[in-house]
Structures are given as structure tokens and as C-alpha cells.
Amino acid sequence: MPSRRRQARKPARASLRRDAKAIYKAALDSVRAGVVVPKFIAMEKTARGERIRCGKRRFPLRRGGRLIVVGAGKASSHMARAAERILGRRIDGGAVVTQTGYAAACRRVEVLEASHPIPDEAGVRAARKIGEWVDGAGAEDLVICLISGGGSALLPAPAEGVTLRDKRATTDALLKAGAPIDSLNCVRKHLSRFKGGQLAARAAPARLLTLAISDVVGDPFDVIASGPTCGDPTTFTDAAGELKRYGVWGSAPPRVRRHLERGITGEIPDTPRPGDPVFARVHNQITANNGTALQAAREAARALGYRPVVLTRRMQGEAREVGNFLAGVADGIRAEGTPAPPPACLLIGGETTVTVEGKGLGGRCQELALSFIDNLEYENNICLLAAGTDGKDGPTPAAGAIVDEKSLQLVQKQGIDLGSFLRDNDSHRYFGDYGELISAGPTGTNVMDLVVILAR
């Protein structure tokens, strides 16, 4: 009897690249601020007045109390605009800071811009403005805090005795050493007046509702934007340890080392720990993450006729090593039909790092894609797209890159030495000259990176 099992529709041969881009777009659209914020907050009217609903929690808007909106991150202004559409004139004011060029216009919330990933004076001014709002909040007020990836660098409020230049030098050294986001944020928390739960402490006794778009593996709230509204499980000792682990303790600014040493000896108080009474009136809510994007990508791939498999949403490690590994996985699709037979779509989420040793211009997604084609065994109807969901890949204007069998043919035909580009961390120049970059512009979201591998 013929099987009634549903068979995957074979995708048209016309363009694996076209399908990969469509899957990436579907993932992006699912996690845009304007889509996810309305799923988590709504205005309700009751006999006692208006209140905001967030899941099972209710936040009455008390007579005489204010509704204040603050935030930081690449998606913060888009989140604020979405909140304005829901809450309208009930918002009394506030301020958010986003990366320069990422601003979305708002009517009742001031939108400020600053530099990312290296903080600048504009970020200090923005932090001061946001600080004025939270410091002035009272017991009857409700503060809504909107955070997303990039919030840590965009909200620099240097601790007493530490300068912005000190923080910038420390952040830059850690980035070049390949430190992951959780290590960066551990240090940032202990050089700040906002991070590591200190925004919540400054907003008390007001009620505080935080909505976050997660850009970190596993969604630990204390890592997203350096956890300004939740308890900090790390200490001054941990922060010093991160600088030593990545070999930058000795070269760190003297004021940074002195500040951390004072914290270690107890001369200055550490960040508030989880369970501190200051968080009694705080509610933190994840609104979107990499898993949200992967689910949408899986549905889009299935609709296009592929057999989708989500390999992981915890991709980490050196970009070129991950690219090498994924080349082997891709070859396995054609040779062994694993982890899925063609037409297959493998989906990977997470965020890699790049230890900068050369002087070129590149990003983690572009370096991953370049390493992928450098390690493919043969031409095999394979396509890989690797791109950031925030629309920006490292220090480049591109979101990422896309490669396929034609990329490999070009390398072989022209005798291009991919190794030289990888050694110089110059993947952006390679794709600008010989390949195809993915350009998305500011997306209004940030849930780490997405890798799409298609095979037919």
C-alpha cells in the first residue's frame, strides 16, 4: 500500500540563495519589536481604572502616579514606539538610547543616540538623562524599562573614579581578545552606576516592569544589557578574573584595576545580589529570543519545501572554527543524508567571536562564511547564509554574507587564497570583491546571529 506520509516538496533549482534570504527575512520579521511587544503588554480598563497587563501580571496605573518609559539597546527606540502605540497618552515621558542610525521616532519618549560597541560621550549624556527619570520615580509611579542587545555599551555611566576613556580602553581590549558577551558584561557591571541591578536600585521605590529582547545564549536576564534591573550573580573578583583570563589585566587602565581592587577588598559595595529586597517590586520579561527567530525560520523553510532541522540555538566559539565544523556537517548531508536528507535546511542560532590578529575588516558572520567555503570538500549544491539579526556584523555595515557552490567555483577558478583573508581577519574585503554581502540595515531587533544551510 502506498505510504501516506507527507513528502517534502523539492525546491526549485533556480536559487538556493533566494530561499536562504527568504528564510532569514522570515526569522527577522518574527522578532521585530513592533511584532513582539504587543504580544506581552496590553492596556486594560476596569471599574477601578486602567492597568497594564503583562502575562499574568497586572500593573494598575495609580491616580497621581506617572508612567515612565526608559531603555537602552539597538531595539530600544522601536520597542518604545511599539509601547507608545499600546499605551498612548498614558505615558508621561521618558528616554531611551539606541545606536546611532538605529533610531525610530517616538512622540512621548525622547530617543537618544550613542556609539556601539565602544561607548562615547553621547552615551554618558544619555545615561545621565535616563538617570534623572529613574532617580525621580516615586512609589506610585510605574517605570517600564526596554532593553535589548547593545544596551550595555549604549548606557555608560562610569563608576566613581573611572573615566569613560578607561571603560572604552577596557572594552576594546576585551573585544580584541575575543571575550564573549557574558565576560564583557561582567566587567562592565562593575565599572558602572547602572548595570548589574543598579538601575532597579535607583528606580526604587517605584514599580518596575522590564521587557527585554534577548541577544545572549540561554537568555540569562543578568547578562542582557548587563542586567540593569535584576540581581547580579557576579562580583568584583569575577570581573578582575575575566580581565586576567583574556590577558588584559596588566594593560588595563590603572583606575580600572584600582576600582576593582577596592571592590574586592570591600571598600566599595558590590552590585546587588539576586534576592535583594530592592527587586521586590520588579518584574522582568523576555519578549523575544533566538529561539523565536529559529522557529519562524523553520516554518518558512518547510513552506519552501525543505526538511528543516534546528541544530542548536547555542552556537558559540571562534567564527572560523564554527565555519569549519559546519562545512563538515554540510558535506554529511550529501554524503550520508544526515542530519537530514536533501532537500534539507539546517538552522543554527547563537553568536560566535573573532580573536583579531590581522589588520583587515571583517565580522564574525562573514568570517564564519569564509571559513565555511574554505573547508568545503567539493561542489555539492550547498548554500550557507550567516547574518546578524540586528543588521550589523561587527565593525562592518553588512549584516553577514552568503556563499554557495558558485563561491567555491570562483575560488578554484581564480586561485584565490582564502587563507590569507582569514589570517588577516579581512572577510569583509573578500566578500566585497568576490562574493555577496547581506545588507539588512537597522532591523529594530537583536537576537544574536542566524545561520541557514540549504542542500538539495
PDB file of N, CA and C in Angstrom, residues 381-442:
ATOM      1  N   ASN A 381      25.885  21.560  -4.258  1.00  0.00           N
ATOM      2  CA  ASN A 381      24.570  22.186  -4.161  1.00  0.00           C
ATOM      3  C   ASN A 381      24.245  22.605  -2.726  1.00  0.00           C
ATOM      4  N   ILE A 382      25.197  23.250  -2.109  1.00  0.00           N
ATOM      5  CA  ILE A 382      25.069  23.724  -0.728  1.00  0.00           C
ATOM      6  C   ILE A 382      25.079  25.254  -0.723  1.00  0.00           C
ATOM      7  N   CYS A 383      24.258  25.831   0.134  1.00  0.00           N
ATOM      8  CA  CYS A 383      24.261  27.290   0.319  1.00  0.00           C
ATOM      9  C   CYS A 383      24.263  27.588   1.809  1.00  0.00           C
ATOM     10  N   LEU A 384      25.070  28.553   2.216  1.00  0.00           N
ATOM     11  CA  LEU A 384      25.093  28.994   3.612  1.00  0.00           C
ATOM     12  C   LEU A 384      24.897  30.489   3.679  1.00  0.00           C
ATOM     13  N   LEU A 385      24.010  30.921   4.539  1.00  0.00           N
ATOM     14  CA  LEU A 385      23.821  32.336   4.874  1.00  0.00           C
ATOM     15  C   LEU A 385      24.101  32.493   6.363  1.00  0.00           C
ATOM     16  N   ALA A 386      24.957  33.429   6.703  1.00  0.00           N
ATOM     17  CA  ALA A 386      25.242  33.737   8.106  1.00  0.00           C
ATOM     18  C   ALA A 386      25.107  35.239   8.292  1.00  0.00           C
ATOM     19  N   ALA A 387      24.216  35.650   9.198  1.00  0.00           N
ATOM     20  CA  ALA A 387      23.972  37.087   9.359  1.00  0.00           C
ATOM     21  C   ALA A 387      23.486  37.404  10.764  1.00  0.00           C
ATOM     22  N   GLY A 388      23.791  38.618  11.191  1.00  0.00           N
ATOM     23  CA  GLY A 388      23.296  39.110  12.466  1.00  0.00           C
ATOM     24  C   GLY A 388      21.862  39.575  12.328  1.00  0.00           C
ATOM     25  N   THR A 389      21.081  39.397  13.373  1.00  0.00           N
ATOM     26  CA  THR A 389      19.686  39.827  13.320  1.00  0.00           C
ATOM     27  C   THR A 389      19.521  41.310  13.601  1.00  0.00           C
ATOM     28  N   ASP A 390      20.586  41.970  14.049  1.00  0.00           N
ATOM     29  CA  ASP A 390      20.495  43.418  14.258  1.00  0.00           C
ATOM     30  C   ASP A 390      20.844  44.198  12.992  1.00  0.00           C
ATOM     31  N   GLY A 391      21.244  43.480  11.952  1.00  0.00           N
ATOM     32  CA  GLY A 391      21.571  44.138  10.687  1.00  0.00           C
ATOM     33  C   GLY A 391      23.001  44.588  10.571  1.00  0.00           C
ATOM     34  N   LYS A 392      23.837  44.244  11.562  1.00  0.00           N
ATOM     35  CA  LYS A 392      25.225  44.713  11.540  1.00  0.00           C
ATOM     36  C   LYS A 392      26.148  43.596  12.026  1.00  0.00           C
ATOM     37  N   ASP A 393      27.171  43.328  11.250  1.00  0.00           N
ATOM     38  CA  ASP A 393      28.119  42.274  11.576  1.00  0.00           C
ATOM     39  C   ASP A 393      29.454  42.890  11.981  1.00  0.00           C
ATOM     40  N   GLY A 394      29.688  42.955  13.288  1.00  0.00           N
ATOM     41  CA  GLY A 394      30.933  43.512  13.787  1.00  0.00           C
ATOM     42  C   GLY A 394      31.114  44.960  13.373  1.00  0.00           C
ATOM     43  N   PRO A 395      32.323  45.353  12.952  1.00  0.00           N
ATOM     44  CA  PRO A 395      32.594  46.759  12.597  1.00  0.00           C
ATOM     45  C   PRO A 395      32.205  47.103  11.165  1.00  0.00           C
ATOM     46  N   THR A 396      31.503  46.212  10.473  1.00  0.00           N
ATOM     47  CA  THR A 396      31.174  46.432   9.062  1.00  0.00           C
ATOM     48  C   THR A 396      29.731  46.899   8.908  1.00  0.00           C
ATOM     49  N   PRO A 397      29.386  47.489   7.769  1.00  0.00           N
ATOM     50  CA  PRO A 397      27.999  47.906   7.527  1.00  0.00           C
ATOM     51  C   PRO A 397      27.102  46.761   7.098  1.00  0.00           C
ATOM     52  N   ALA A 398      27.662  45.591   6.814  1.00  0.00           N
ATOM     53  CA  ALA A 398      26.873  44.446   6.363  1.00  0.00           C
ATOM     54  C   ALA A 398      26.329  43.669   7.558  1.00  0.00           C
ATOM     55  N   ALA A 399      25.267  42.888   7.299  1.00  0.00           N
ATOM     56  CA  ALA A 399      24.716  42.004   8.332  1.00  0.00           C
ATOM     57  C   ALA A 399      25.417  40.661   8.327  1.00  0.00           C
ATOM     58  N   GLY A 400      25.995  40.287   7.187  1.00  0.00           N
ATOM     59  CA  GLY A 400      26.659  38.995   7.075  1.00  0.00           C
ATOM     60  C   GLY A 400      26.977  38.705   5.626  1.00  0.00           C
ATOM     61  N   ALA A 401      27.001  37.398   5.279  1.00  0.00           N
ATOM     62  CA  ALA A 401      27.368  37.009   3.916  1.00  0.00           C
ATOM     63  C   ALA A 401      26.670  35.715   3.547  1.00  0.00           C
ATOM     64  N   ILE A 402      26.637  35.450   2.240  1.00  0.00           N
ATOM     65  CA  ILE A 402      26.016  34.235   1.729  1.00  0.00           C
ATOM     66  C   ILE A 402      26.968  33.597   0.723  1.00  0.00           C
ATOM     67  N   VAL A 403      27.094  32.265   0.770  1.00  0.00           N
ATOM     68  CA  VAL A 403      28.002  31.531  -0.115  1.00  0.00           C
ATOM     69  C   VAL A 403      27.297  30.279  -0.622  1.00  0.00           C
ATOM     70  N   ASP A 404      27.765  29.773  -1.776  1.00  0.00           N
ATOM     71  CA  ASP A 404      27.234  28.525  -2.320  1.00  0.00           C
ATOM     72  C   ASP A 404      28.280  27.906  -3.229  1.00  0.00           C
ATOM     73  N   GLU A 405      27.863  26.930  -4.039  1.00  0.00           N
ATOM     74  CA  GLU A 405      28.824  26.227  -4.882  1.00  0.00           C
ATOM     75  C   GLU A 405      29.500  27.164  -5.880  1.00  0.00           C
ATOM     76  N   LYS A 406      28.795  28.227  -6.295  1.00  0.00           N
ATOM     77  CA  LYS A 406      29.405  29.184  -7.217  1.00  0.00           C
ATOM     78  C   LYS A 406      30.568  29.916  -6.543  1.00  0.00           C
ATOM     79  N   SER A 407      30.444  30.132  -5.240  1.00  0.00           N
ATOM     80  CA  SER A 407      31.543  30.767  -4.497  1.00  0.00           C
ATOM     81  C   SER A 407      32.783  29.886  -4.550  1.00  0.00           C
ATOM     82  N   LEU A 408      32.580  28.582  -4.366  1.00  0.00           N
ATOM     83  CA  LEU A 408      33.701  27.648  -4.401  1.00  0.00           C
ATOM     84  C   LEU A 408      34.302  27.567  -5.794  1.00  0.00           C
ATOM     85  N   GLN A 409      33.457  27.579  -6.823  1.00  0.00           N
ATOM     86  CA  GLN A 409      33.946  27.549  -8.199  1.00  0.00           C
ATOM     87  C   GLN A 409      34.805  28.773  -8.510  1.00  0.00           C
ATOM     88  N   LEU A 410      34.367  29.939  -8.022  1.00  0.00           N
ATOM     89  CA  LEU A 410      35.121  31.178  -8.256  1.00  0.00           C
ATOM     90  C   LEU A 410      36.492  31.102  -7.595  1.00  0.00           C
ATOM     91  N   VAL A 411      36.525  30.602  -6.360  1.00  0.00           N
ATOM     92  CA  VAL A 411      37.799  30.477  -5.639  1.00  0.00           C
ATOM     93  C   VAL A 411      38.754  29.578  -6.413  1.00  0.00           C
ATOM     94  N   GLN A 412      38.239  28.440  -6.892  1.00  0.00           N
ATOM     95  CA  GLN A 412      39.086  27.483  -7.603  1.00  0.00           C
ATOM     96  C   GLN A 412      39.527  28.024  -8.962  1.00  0.00           C
ATOM     97  N   LYS A 413      38.622  28.701  -9.647  1.00  0.00           N
ATOM     98  CA  LYS A 413      38.938  29.210 -10.975  1.00  0.00           C
ATOM     99  C   LYS A 413      39.977  30.312 -10.932  1.00  0.00           C
ATOM    100  N   GLN A 414      39.854  31.214  -9.950  1.00  0.00           N
ATOM    101  CA  GLN A 414      40.762  32.356  -9.885  1.00  0.00           C
ATOM    102  C   GLN A 414      41.961  32.107  -8.967  1.00  0.00           C
ATOM    103  N   GLY A 415      41.991  30.954  -8.331  1.00  0.00           N
ATOM    104  CA  GLY A 415      43.111  30.635  -7.453  1.00  0.00           C
ATOM    105  C   GLY A 415      43.224  31.566  -6.258  1.00  0.00           C
ATOM    106  N   ILE A 416      42.087  31.951  -5.687  1.00  0.00           N
ATOM    107  CA  ILE A 416      42.074  32.886  -4.559  1.00  0.00           C
ATOM    108  C   ILE A 416      42.561  32.184  -3.298  1.00  0.00           C
ATOM    109  N   ASP A 417      43.464  32.814  -2.590  1.00  0.00           N
ATOM    110  CA  ASP A 417      43.988  32.268  -1.332  1.00  0.00           C
ATOM    111  C   ASP A 417      43.093  32.733  -0.176  1.00  0.00           C
ATOM    112  N   LEU A 418      42.105  31.919   0.158  1.00  0.00           N
ATOM    113  CA  LEU A 418      41.199  32.291   1.238  1.00  0.00           C
ATOM    114  C   LEU A 418      41.920  32.375   2.575  1.00  0.00           C
ATOM    115  N   GLY A 419      42.962  31.569   2.723  1.00  0.00           N
ATOM    116  CA  GLY A 419      43.702  31.570   3.982  1.00  0.00           C
ATOM    117  C   GLY A 419      44.286  32.923   4.319  1.00  0.00           C
ATOM    118  N   SER A 420      44.717  33.665   3.299  1.00  0.00           N
ATOM    119  CA  SER A 420      45.295  34.986   3.558  1.00  0.00           C
ATOM    120  C   SER A 420      44.244  35.950   4.085  1.00  0.00           C
ATOM    121  N   PHE A 421      43.020  35.852   3.548  1.00  0.00           N
ATOM    122  CA  PHE A 421      41.934  36.703   4.048  1.00  0.00           C
ATOM    123  C   PHE A 421      41.580  36.336   5.489  1.00  0.00           C
ATOM    124  N   LEU A 422      41.578  35.048   5.786  1.00  0.00           N
ATOM    125  CA  LEU A 422      41.247  34.612   7.147  1.00  0.00           C
ATOM    126  C   LEU A 422      42.335  35.031   8.129  1.00  0.00           C
ATOM    127  N   ARG A 423      43.597  34.884   7.725  1.00  0.00           N
ATOM    128  CA  ARG A 423      44.698  35.253   8.626  1.00  0.00           C
ATOM    129  C   ARG A 423      44.677  36.734   8.952  1.00  0.00           C
ATOM    130  N   ASP A 424      44.218  37.543   8.007  1.00  0.00           N
ATOM    131  CA  ASP A 424      44.202  38.990   8.226  1.00  0.00           C
ATOM    132  C   ASP A 424      42.848  39.474   8.739  1.00  0.00           C
ATOM    133  N   ASN A 425      41.945  38.540   9.079  1.00  0.00           N
ATOM    134  CA  ASN A 425      40.585  38.902   9.529  1.00  0.00           C
ATOM    135  C   ASN A 425      39.951  39.899   8.562  1.00  0.00           C
ATOM    136  N   ASP A 426      40.060  39.568   7.257  1.00  0.00           N
ATOM    137  CA  ASP A 426      39.655  40.506   6.218  1.00  0.00           C
ATOM    138  C   ASP A 426      38.511  39.944   5.376  1.00  0.00           C
ATOM    139  N   SER A 427      37.567  39.287   6.025  1.00  0.00           N
ATOM    140  CA  SER A 427      36.468  38.664   5.289  1.00  0.00           C
ATOM    141  C   SER A 427      35.587  39.680   4.579  1.00  0.00           C
ATOM    142  N   HIS A 428      35.425  40.870   5.146  1.00  0.00           N
ATOM    143  CA  HIS A 428      34.561  41.867   4.522  1.00  0.00           C
ATOM    144  C   HIS A 428      35.113  42.301   3.160  1.00  0.00           C
ATOM    145  N   ARG A 429      36.412  42.448   3.073  1.00  0.00           N
ATOM    146  CA  ARG A 429      37.004  42.830   1.780  1.00  0.00           C
ATOM    147  C   ARG A 429      36.835  41.704   0.775  1.00  0.00           C
ATOM    148  N   TYR A 430      36.979  40.444   1.227  1.00  0.00           N
ATOM    149  CA  TYR A 430      36.786  39.327   0.305  1.00  0.00           C
ATOM    150  C   TYR A 430      35.371  39.352  -0.280  1.00  0.00           C
ATOM    151  N   PHE A 431      34.376  39.449   0.586  1.00  0.00           N
ATOM    152  CA  PHE A 431      33.005  39.400   0.079  1.00  0.00           C
ATOM    153  C   PHE A 431      32.649  40.648  -0.724  1.00  0.00           C
ATOM    154  N   GLY A 432      33.251  41.778  -0.384  1.00  0.00           N
ATOM    155  CA  GLY A 432      33.019  42.967  -1.167  1.00  0.00           C
ATOM    156  C   GLY A 432      33.572  42.851  -2.569  1.00  0.00           C
ATOM    157  N   ASP A 433      34.709  42.126  -2.728  1.00  0.00           N
ATOM    158  CA  ASP A 433      35.363  41.997  -4.031  1.00  0.00           C
ATOM    159  C   ASP A 433      34.881  40.787  -4.831  1.00  0.00           C
ATOM    160  N   TYR A 434      34.609  39.668  -4.128  1.00  0.00           N
ATOM    161  CA  TYR A 434      34.361  38.416  -4.842  1.00  0.00           C
ATOM    162  C   TYR A 434      33.029  37.744  -4.513  1.00  0.00           C
ATOM    163  N   GLY A 435      32.375  38.135  -3.442  1.00  0.00           N
ATOM    164  CA  GLY A 435      31.200  37.410  -3.001  1.00  0.00           C
ATOM    165  C   GLY A 435      29.966  38.271  -2.885  1.00  0.00           C
ATOM    166  N   GLU A 436      29.091  37.872  -1.982  1.00  0.00           N
ATOM    167  CA  GLU A 436      27.838  38.590  -1.785  1.00  0.00           C
ATOM    168  C   GLU A 436      27.615  38.859  -0.298  1.00  0.00           C
ATOM    169  N   LEU A 437      27.482  40.124   0.017  1.00  0.00           N
ATOM    170  CA  LEU A 437      27.192  40.533   1.382  1.00  0.00           C
ATOM    171  C   LEU A 437      25.681  40.584   1.594  1.00  0.00           C
ATOM    172  N   ILE A 438      25.265  40.353   2.837  1.00  0.00           N
ATOM    173  CA  ILE A 438      23.870  40.501   3.227  1.00  0.00           C
ATOM    174  C   ILE A 438      23.714  41.861   3.893  1.00  0.00           C
ATOM    175  N   SER A 439      22.854  42.699   3.343  1.00  0.00           N
ATOM    176  CA  SER A 439      22.596  44.021   3.897  1.00  0.00           C
ATOM    177  C   SER A 439      21.141  44.081   4.362  1.00  0.00           C
ATOM    178  N   ALA A 440      20.953  44.423   5.616  1.00  0.00           N
ATOM    179  CA  ALA A 440      19.601  44.476   6.173  1.00  0.00           C
ATOM    180  C   ALA A 440      19.263  45.838   6.752  1.00  0.00           C
ATOM    181  N   GLY A 441      20.291  46.645   7.044  1.00  0.00           N
ATOM    182  CA  GLY A 441      20.044  47.926   7.698  1.00  0.00           C
ATOM    183  C   GLY A 441      19.591  47.710   9.135  1.00  0.00           C
ATOM    184  N   PRO A 442      19.346  48.777   9.878  1.00  0.00           N
ATOM    185  CA  PRO A 442      18.848  48.632  11.252  1.00  0.00           C
ATOM    186  C   PRO A 442      17.511  47.885  11.252  1.00  0.00           C
TER     187      PRO A 442
END
